[in-house]
Short mmCIF file of C-alpha atoms and ligand atoms in Angstrom, two decimals:
data_model
loop_
_atom_site.label_atom_id
_atom_site.label_comp_id
_atom_site.label_asym_id
_atom_site.label_seq_id
_atom_site.Cartn_x
_atom_site.Cartn_y
_atom_site.Cartn_z
CA MET F 1 9.73 34.27 113.76
CA SER F 2 8.26 31.31 114.86
CA LYS F 3 6.25 29.74 117.68
CA PHE F 4 8.73 27.61 118.55
CA TRP F 5 10.92 29.93 120.04
CA SER F 6 11.09 30.98 123.29
CA PRO F 7 9.47 34.80 123.88
CA PHE F 8 12.47 36.13 124.67
CA VAL F 9 14.08 35.35 121.38
CA ASN F 10 12.02 37.68 119.20
CA SER F 11 13.58 40.79 120.74
CA LEU F 12 17.00 40.02 120.46
CA VAL F 13 18.84 42.33 118.53
CA PRO F 14 22.23 40.24 117.57
CA TYR F 15 25.41 41.65 116.99
CA VAL F 16 26.88 41.36 112.91
CA PRO F 17 30.11 40.85 112.52
CA GLY F 18 31.94 42.76 110.29
CA GLU F 19 32.50 40.62 106.22
CA GLN F 20 34.37 37.99 105.95
CA PRO F 21 34.69 38.02 102.42
CA LYS F 22 34.94 34.27 100.28
CA ILE F 23 36.64 36.73 97.65
CA ASP F 24 40.65 36.20 96.61
CA ARG F 25 42.54 39.44 96.52
CA LEU F 26 40.38 41.79 98.59
CA VAL F 27 43.07 43.98 100.70
CA LYS F 28 40.85 43.23 104.11
CA LEU F 29 40.92 46.34 106.35
CA ASN F 30 37.52 45.59 108.13
CA THR F 31 37.70 43.69 111.22
CA ASN F 32 40.91 44.07 112.55
CA GLU F 33 43.35 41.08 112.59
CA ASN F 34 46.99 41.50 112.45
CA PRO F 35 48.09 41.23 108.77
CA TYR F 36 50.90 39.21 109.94
CA GLY F 37 50.79 34.98 110.60
CA PRO F 38 50.66 33.39 114.20
CA SER F 39 54.03 32.55 116.11
CA ALA F 40 55.28 29.11 114.41
CA LYS F 41 55.67 28.08 117.52
CA ALA F 42 52.37 28.34 118.08
CA ILE F 43 51.46 26.24 114.85
CA ALA F 44 53.74 23.64 115.89
CA ALA F 45 52.26 23.34 119.34
CA MET F 46 48.92 22.71 117.46
CA GLN F 47 50.36 20.19 115.20
CA ALA F 48 51.03 18.16 117.98
CA GLN F 49 47.93 18.03 119.07
CA MET F 50 46.80 16.59 116.14
CA ASN F 51 46.97 13.01 117.40
CA ASP F 52 45.04 10.10 118.79
CA ASP F 53 44.92 11.85 121.90
CA LEU F 54 41.93 13.83 120.06
CA ARG F 55 39.42 11.01 121.60
CA LEU F 56 39.94 12.61 124.65
CA TYR F 57 38.20 15.65 125.98
CA PRO F 58 40.31 18.67 126.82
CA ASP F 59 41.30 20.01 130.28
CA PRO F 60 38.06 21.14 131.14
CA ASN F 61 40.49 24.10 133.61
CA SER F 62 43.07 24.57 130.38
CA ASP F 63 45.39 25.05 133.15
CA LEU F 64 48.83 25.01 130.57
CA LEU F 65 46.66 28.23 129.70
CA LYS F 66 46.32 29.98 132.68
CA HIS F 67 49.46 29.29 133.84
CA ALA F 68 51.18 30.49 130.70
CA VAL F 69 48.94 33.82 131.39
CA ALA F 70 49.59 34.00 135.45
CA ASP F 71 53.14 33.78 134.26
CA TYR F 72 53.48 36.51 131.63
CA TYR F 73 51.77 38.77 133.87
CA SER F 74 52.94 37.96 137.40
CA VAL F 75 49.81 37.32 138.68
CA GLY F 76 48.77 33.94 140.57
CA PRO F 77 46.60 31.50 138.13
CA GLN F 78 43.74 31.99 140.09
CA TYR F 79 43.38 35.16 138.73
CA VAL F 80 42.92 33.91 135.46
CA PHE F 81 39.70 33.10 133.21
CA VAL F 82 39.56 31.76 129.59
CA GLY F 83 37.15 31.30 126.86
CA ASN F 84 36.54 31.20 123.64
CA GLY F 85 37.06 34.72 122.02
CA SER F 86 37.05 37.80 124.31
CA ASP F 87 33.64 37.71 123.39
CA GLU F 88 32.10 34.55 125.10
CA VAL F 89 34.59 35.66 128.13
CA LEU F 90 32.57 38.91 127.93
CA ALA F 91 29.16 37.25 127.93
CA HIS F 92 30.07 35.11 130.84
CA ALA F 93 31.07 38.78 132.75
CA PHE F 94 27.73 39.90 131.67
CA HIS F 95 26.11 37.53 133.18
CA ALA F 96 28.11 36.55 136.29
CA LEU F 97 28.75 40.37 137.29
CA PHE F 98 26.48 42.56 135.97
CA GLN F 99 22.69 41.29 135.91
CA HIS F 100 21.97 44.31 138.68
CA ASP F 101 19.07 46.65 139.71
CA LYS F 102 21.07 49.32 138.62
CA PRO F 103 22.28 50.34 134.97
CA LEU F 104 25.14 49.34 133.67
CA LEU F 105 27.08 52.25 132.29
CA PHE F 106 28.85 51.87 128.90
CA PRO F 107 30.51 54.84 126.27
CA ASP F 108 28.35 56.21 123.61
CA ILE F 109 30.60 55.30 121.25
CA SER F 110 32.16 51.64 121.62
CA TYR F 111 31.81 48.40 121.10
CA SER F 112 28.41 47.09 119.79
CA PHE F 113 28.47 43.67 121.30
CA TYR F 114 27.88 45.65 124.79
CA PRO F 115 24.55 46.24 124.04
CA VAL F 116 23.60 42.74 122.73
CA TYR F 117 24.67 40.80 125.94
CA CYS F 118 22.83 43.74 127.84
CA GLY F 119 19.63 41.74 125.57
CA LEU F 120 20.55 38.36 125.83
CA TYR F 121 20.87 38.71 129.76
CA GLY F 122 18.36 40.70 130.30
CA ILE F 123 20.27 43.94 131.62
CA LYS F 124 19.79 47.65 132.22
CA GLN F 125 21.88 49.67 130.10
CA GLN F 126 22.92 53.47 130.71
CA VAL F 127 25.28 54.93 127.75
CA VAL F 128 27.58 57.67 128.72
CA ALA F 129 28.19 60.40 126.29
CA LEU F 130 32.23 60.46 124.84
CA ASP F 131 33.34 64.47 125.12
CA GLU F 132 33.83 66.31 121.71
CA ASN F 133 37.02 64.72 120.91
CA PHE F 134 35.88 61.40 121.56
CA GLN F 135 37.61 60.99 124.83
CA ILE F 136 36.22 59.43 128.24
CA ARG F 137 35.32 61.58 131.46
CA VAL F 138 35.45 59.98 134.00
CA ALA F 139 33.66 62.50 136.26
CA ASP F 140 30.69 60.87 134.31
CA TYR F 141 31.36 57.17 135.53
CA GLN F 142 30.14 58.62 139.31
CA GLN F 143 26.48 58.32 138.98
CA PRO F 144 24.23 55.07 140.39
CA ASN F 145 25.14 51.73 138.46
CA GLY F 146 25.44 48.45 138.47
CA GLY F 147 28.65 47.79 137.03
CA ILE F 148 30.90 49.86 134.44
CA ILE F 149 32.82 48.57 130.87
CA PHE F 150 34.47 50.45 128.12
CA PRO F 151 37.08 49.02 125.87
CA ASN F 152 40.32 50.23 125.99
CA PRO F 153 41.92 51.37 123.76
CA ASN F 154 38.28 52.27 122.90
CA ALA F 155 36.46 50.61 119.63
CA PRO F 156 35.89 51.75 117.27
CA THR F 157 37.67 55.59 118.05
CA GLY F 158 41.26 54.00 119.25
CA CYS F 159 41.87 56.25 121.48
CA LEU F 160 42.98 55.11 125.32
CA LEU F 161 42.32 56.14 128.72
CA GLU F 162 45.56 56.32 130.78
CA LEU F 163 46.09 54.27 134.21
CA ASP F 164 45.62 57.17 136.21
CA LYS F 165 42.21 57.78 134.96
CA ILE F 166 41.02 54.10 135.23
CA GLU F 167 42.02 54.16 139.07
CA GLN F 168 40.12 57.33 139.41
CA VAL F 169 37.10 55.05 138.23
CA LEU F 170 37.94 52.16 140.33
CA THR F 171 38.35 54.08 143.66
CA ALA F 172 34.99 56.06 142.80
CA ASN F 173 33.09 53.07 142.53
CA PRO F 174 34.15 50.55 144.81
CA ASP F 175 30.87 48.34 144.73
CA SER F 176 30.50 47.58 141.08
CA VAL F 177 33.07 45.66 138.52
CA VAL F 178 34.48 47.88 136.01
CA LEU F 179 35.47 45.99 133.22
CA VAL F 180 38.44 46.96 131.08
CA ASP F 181 37.95 45.34 127.19
CA GLU F 182 41.70 45.47 126.46
CA ALA F 183 41.76 43.66 123.21
CA TYR F 184 44.22 46.82 121.52
CA ILE F 185 46.02 47.13 124.14
CA ASP F 186 49.42 45.57 123.36
CA PHE F 187 49.04 48.37 120.30
CA GLY F 188 49.62 51.37 122.50
CA GLY F 189 48.90 51.28 125.75
CA ASP F 190 49.79 49.81 129.68
CA SER F 191 47.50 47.08 130.89
CA ALA F 192 45.31 47.54 133.74
CA ILE F 193 46.58 43.38 134.71
CA SER F 194 49.19 45.33 136.81
CA LEU F 195 46.32 46.94 139.01
CA VAL F 196 44.39 43.67 139.90
CA LYS F 197 45.67 43.05 143.15
CA LYS F 198 45.35 46.31 144.39
CA TYR F 199 41.16 46.34 143.25
CA ASP F 200 38.83 43.84 144.01
CA ASN F 201 36.49 45.16 141.47
CA LEU F 202 38.89 45.51 138.75
CA LEU F 203 38.16 42.77 135.85
CA VAL F 204 40.49 43.02 132.47
CA THR F 205 39.58 40.99 129.13
CA GLN F 206 42.10 40.44 126.26
CA THR F 207 42.33 38.93 123.70
CA LEU F 208 44.65 36.49 121.11
CA SER F 209 42.69 37.58 117.68
CA LYS F 210 44.48 40.68 117.38
CA SER F 211 48.05 41.15 119.34
CA ARG F 212 48.96 37.17 118.25
CA SER F 213 47.51 36.92 115.63
CA LEU F 214 45.25 34.04 116.33
CA ALA F 215 41.43 34.82 115.40
CA GLY F 216 40.94 31.95 113.82
CA LEU F 217 41.69 30.16 116.91
CA ARG F 218 39.40 31.53 119.46
CA VAL F 219 40.24 32.17 122.40
CA GLY F 220 40.24 35.23 125.12
CA ILE F 221 41.35 35.63 128.89
CA ALA F 222 39.59 37.61 132.09
CA VAL F 223 42.25 38.52 134.87
CA GLY F 224 40.77 39.78 138.31
CA HIS F 225 40.43 39.00 141.91
CA PRO F 226 40.13 35.37 142.47
CA ASP F 227 36.53 36.33 143.54
CA LEU F 228 34.97 37.49 140.41
CA ILE F 229 36.96 34.86 138.71
CA GLU F 230 35.18 32.61 140.42
CA GLY F 231 31.85 34.13 139.69
CA LEU F 232 32.89 33.69 136.10
CA GLU F 233 33.65 29.85 136.40
CA ARG F 234 30.33 29.13 138.39
CA VAL F 235 28.38 30.43 135.03
CA LYS F 236 31.11 28.58 132.55
CA ASN F 237 30.54 25.42 133.84
CA SER F 238 26.83 25.79 133.91
CA PHE F 239 26.93 26.40 130.19
CA ASN F 240 29.50 24.44 128.24
CA SER F 241 32.52 22.81 130.39
CA TYR F 242 35.30 22.42 127.70
CA PRO F 243 35.07 25.91 125.37
CA LEU F 244 39.09 25.43 124.69
CA ASP F 245 39.61 22.47 122.50
CA ARG F 246 43.12 20.81 123.21
CA ALA F 247 44.65 22.76 120.15
CA ALA F 248 43.37 26.03 121.24
CA ILE F 249 44.41 25.41 124.71
CA ALA F 250 48.26 24.64 123.43
CA GLY F 251 48.20 26.98 120.64
CA ALA F 252 47.44 30.15 122.77
CA ALA F 253 50.12 28.92 125.60
CA ALA F 254 52.33 29.21 122.92
CA ALA F 255 51.49 32.16 121.78
CA PHE F 256 51.91 33.85 125.37
CA ALA F 257 56.08 32.24 125.43
CA ASP F 258 56.84 33.76 122.28
CA ALA F 259 58.00 36.72 123.42
CA ASP F 260 60.02 37.43 120.20
CA HIS F 261 57.39 36.50 117.57
CA PHE F 262 55.01 39.08 119.39
CA HIS F 263 57.11 41.92 120.24
CA PHE F 264 58.30 42.07 116.47
CA THR F 265 54.75 42.45 114.78
CA ARG F 266 53.29 44.37 117.45
CA ASN F 267 56.16 46.59 116.47
CA LYS F 268 55.61 46.27 113.13
CA VAL F 269 51.98 47.48 113.21
CA ILE F 270 52.61 50.48 115.81
CA ALA F 271 54.89 51.66 112.78
CA SER F 272 52.81 51.19 110.03
CA ARG F 273 49.91 53.19 111.71
CA GLU F 274 51.97 56.30 112.18
CA TRP F 275 52.71 55.62 108.38
CA VAL F 276 49.20 55.08 107.43
CA VAL F 277 48.08 58.00 109.52
CA GLU F 278 50.34 60.94 107.90
CA ALA F 279 49.12 59.51 104.51
CA LEU F 280 45.34 59.44 105.36
CA SER F 281 46.00 63.44 106.89
CA ALA F 282 47.80 64.53 103.52
CA LEU F 283 44.52 63.17 101.98
CA GLY F 284 42.49 65.57 104.00
CA PHE F 285 41.43 63.50 106.50
CA GLU F 286 41.01 63.82 110.22
CA VAL F 287 42.48 60.93 112.44
CA LEU F 288 41.68 60.53 115.82
CA PRO F 289 44.62 59.61 117.93
CA SER F 290 44.98 55.41 117.67
CA ALA F 291 46.55 53.21 120.02
CA ALA F 292 45.36 50.10 118.07
CA ASN F 293 46.05 48.08 115.12
CA PHE F 294 43.47 50.42 113.49
CA VAL F 295 42.55 54.21 113.07
CA PHE F 296 39.28 56.09 112.93
CA ALA F 297 39.51 58.90 110.21
CA ARG F 298 37.00 61.25 108.78
CA HIS F 299 37.17 62.68 105.60
CA LYS F 300 36.76 67.30 105.51
CA SER F 301 34.36 66.68 102.23
CA ARG F 302 33.71 63.33 101.66
CA ASP F 303 30.67 61.19 102.47
CA ALA F 304 32.38 58.19 104.85
CA GLN F 305 29.20 55.80 103.22
CA GLU F 306 30.33 56.42 99.85
CA LEU F 307 34.10 56.43 99.79
CA ALA F 308 33.35 52.41 102.38
CA ALA F 309 31.04 51.81 98.73
CA GLN F 310 34.08 53.10 96.43
CA LEU F 311 36.80 51.37 98.12
CA ARG F 312 34.75 48.40 98.15
CA GLU F 313 34.75 48.37 94.19
CA GLN F 314 38.33 48.82 94.17
CA GLY F 315 38.99 45.50 96.29
CA VAL F 316 39.71 47.21 100.18
CA LEU F 317 37.18 46.74 102.66
CA VAL F 318 37.41 48.95 105.36
CA ARG F 319 34.35 49.47 107.77
CA HIS F 320 31.89 51.81 108.14
CA PHE F 321 29.07 52.03 111.10
CA LYS F 322 25.89 53.89 110.21
CA GLN F 323 25.34 55.26 114.01
CA GLU F 324 25.24 58.79 115.38
CA ARG F 325 28.16 61.08 115.99
CA ILE F 326 30.39 58.48 113.81
CA GLU F 327 28.53 58.04 110.65
CA GLN F 328 31.51 60.40 108.73
CA PHE F 329 34.17 57.96 110.14
CA LEU F 330 35.67 55.44 108.47
CA ARG F 331 37.50 52.13 110.72
CA ILE F 332 40.90 51.46 108.42
CA SER F 333 42.97 48.01 110.27
CA ILE F 334 46.48 48.27 109.53
CA GLY F 335 47.65 46.28 107.02
CA THR F 336 50.89 45.23 105.53
CA ASP F 337 53.22 47.83 104.10
CA GLU F 338 52.22 46.62 100.96
CA GLN F 339 48.45 46.64 101.54
CA ASN F 340 48.69 49.78 103.49
CA GLN F 341 50.01 51.18 99.98
CA ILE F 342 47.23 49.95 98.01
CA LEU F 343 44.38 51.79 100.35
CA ILE F 344 46.03 55.23 100.30
CA ASP F 345 46.78 54.71 96.61
CA VAL F 346 42.74 53.63 96.24
CA LEU F 347 41.96 56.60 98.11
CA LYS F 348 43.70 59.18 96.29
CA ASN F 349 41.88 58.02 92.99
CA CYS F 350 38.51 58.01 94.95
CA ILE F 351 39.69 61.64 95.96
C1 PLP L 401 36.47 45.87 121.57
C2 PLP L 401 36.79 44.92 121.20
N1 PLP L 401 36.04 43.86 122.20
C3 PLP L 401 36.35 42.25 122.16
C4 PLP L 401 36.05 42.09 120.61
C5 PLP L 401 36.43 40.31 120.42
O1 PLP L 401 37.49 39.81 120.57
P1 PLP L 401 37.38 38.06 120.25
O2 PLP L 401 36.35 36.91 120.69
O3 PLP L 401 38.02 37.68 118.56
O4 PLP L 401 38.26 37.25 121.13
C6 PLP L 401 36.90 42.50 119.71
C7 PLP L 401 36.67 42.37 118.71
O5 PLP L 401 37.00 42.97 117.72
C8 PLP L 401 36.63 43.98 120.30
O6 PLP L 401 36.63 44.84 119.16
#
């Protein structure tokens, strides 16, 4: 606390990201990064930016990237917004679209940054409990609200909501923005971007941090009706005109163009996920159905926090949340085959 702070800073409860350890040789399965490297074409495109042109500002509109995303999803570039990681895109969406008299609705178990943005921007929030199987119940989103947001697949559960159910939420809430946070959609679901031309109240965000292996580059996107995008642009241009640097614009655009690399790594992660689910089940874990690059699992007799600590002692990092309803779960990112094998071997010893 400091007398120099603006008063609202005292009441902020900042987000706590997963640990980024400075220790070598850890099996790092705690922040849902991709275990495989990014596209070689993306790296080459970034390297090509390392020249004298760095003295110049980048394109404030990131047009190259917007067109790459627009081509990929067959929408016009006016449907596309880009930012410094989807966290920044989400922040602008909260600021531009969710500051209303009625509360923002989101699931009780979902991305823990949502309440943080509500705190930052003074947005009223109302959490809506997932059902007993940790699924979103669409009927619960038919109540007065100033907006709706949920991850799909949900995080940290990994559970997917089908597109027809998302359409039910959209049609029941024509006067609210429904933001579908698709950080993990490439690992097992159909993107709601296919619906943006049909619903002017739908905004979909995605990240290049997961399925495109570029967490270190910090690039996120939003796709939605041009009026929603204009709202985001107004906030972005009142905050930072150049959120993406030259390397990020070129690398992210090249990543969208490299379909082969994308499909190869994504399919590998999906196949490994099925292996991990079977191996965990054989060890006595209940694993929620996952459409993401992580699994959410609880053991029938072992305490999750203790297990996470034991795993860490043996060099395996997973994520544990001290939150009601899920304190007995571990969120485990899918690694390489070798990392997954180490995870299972170490767990066998612990259990
Ligand atoms: C559900 C969800 N949304 C958004 C993000 C943010 O992703 P990034 O800021 O890396 O694009 C994450 C990161 O883990 C996430 O889990």
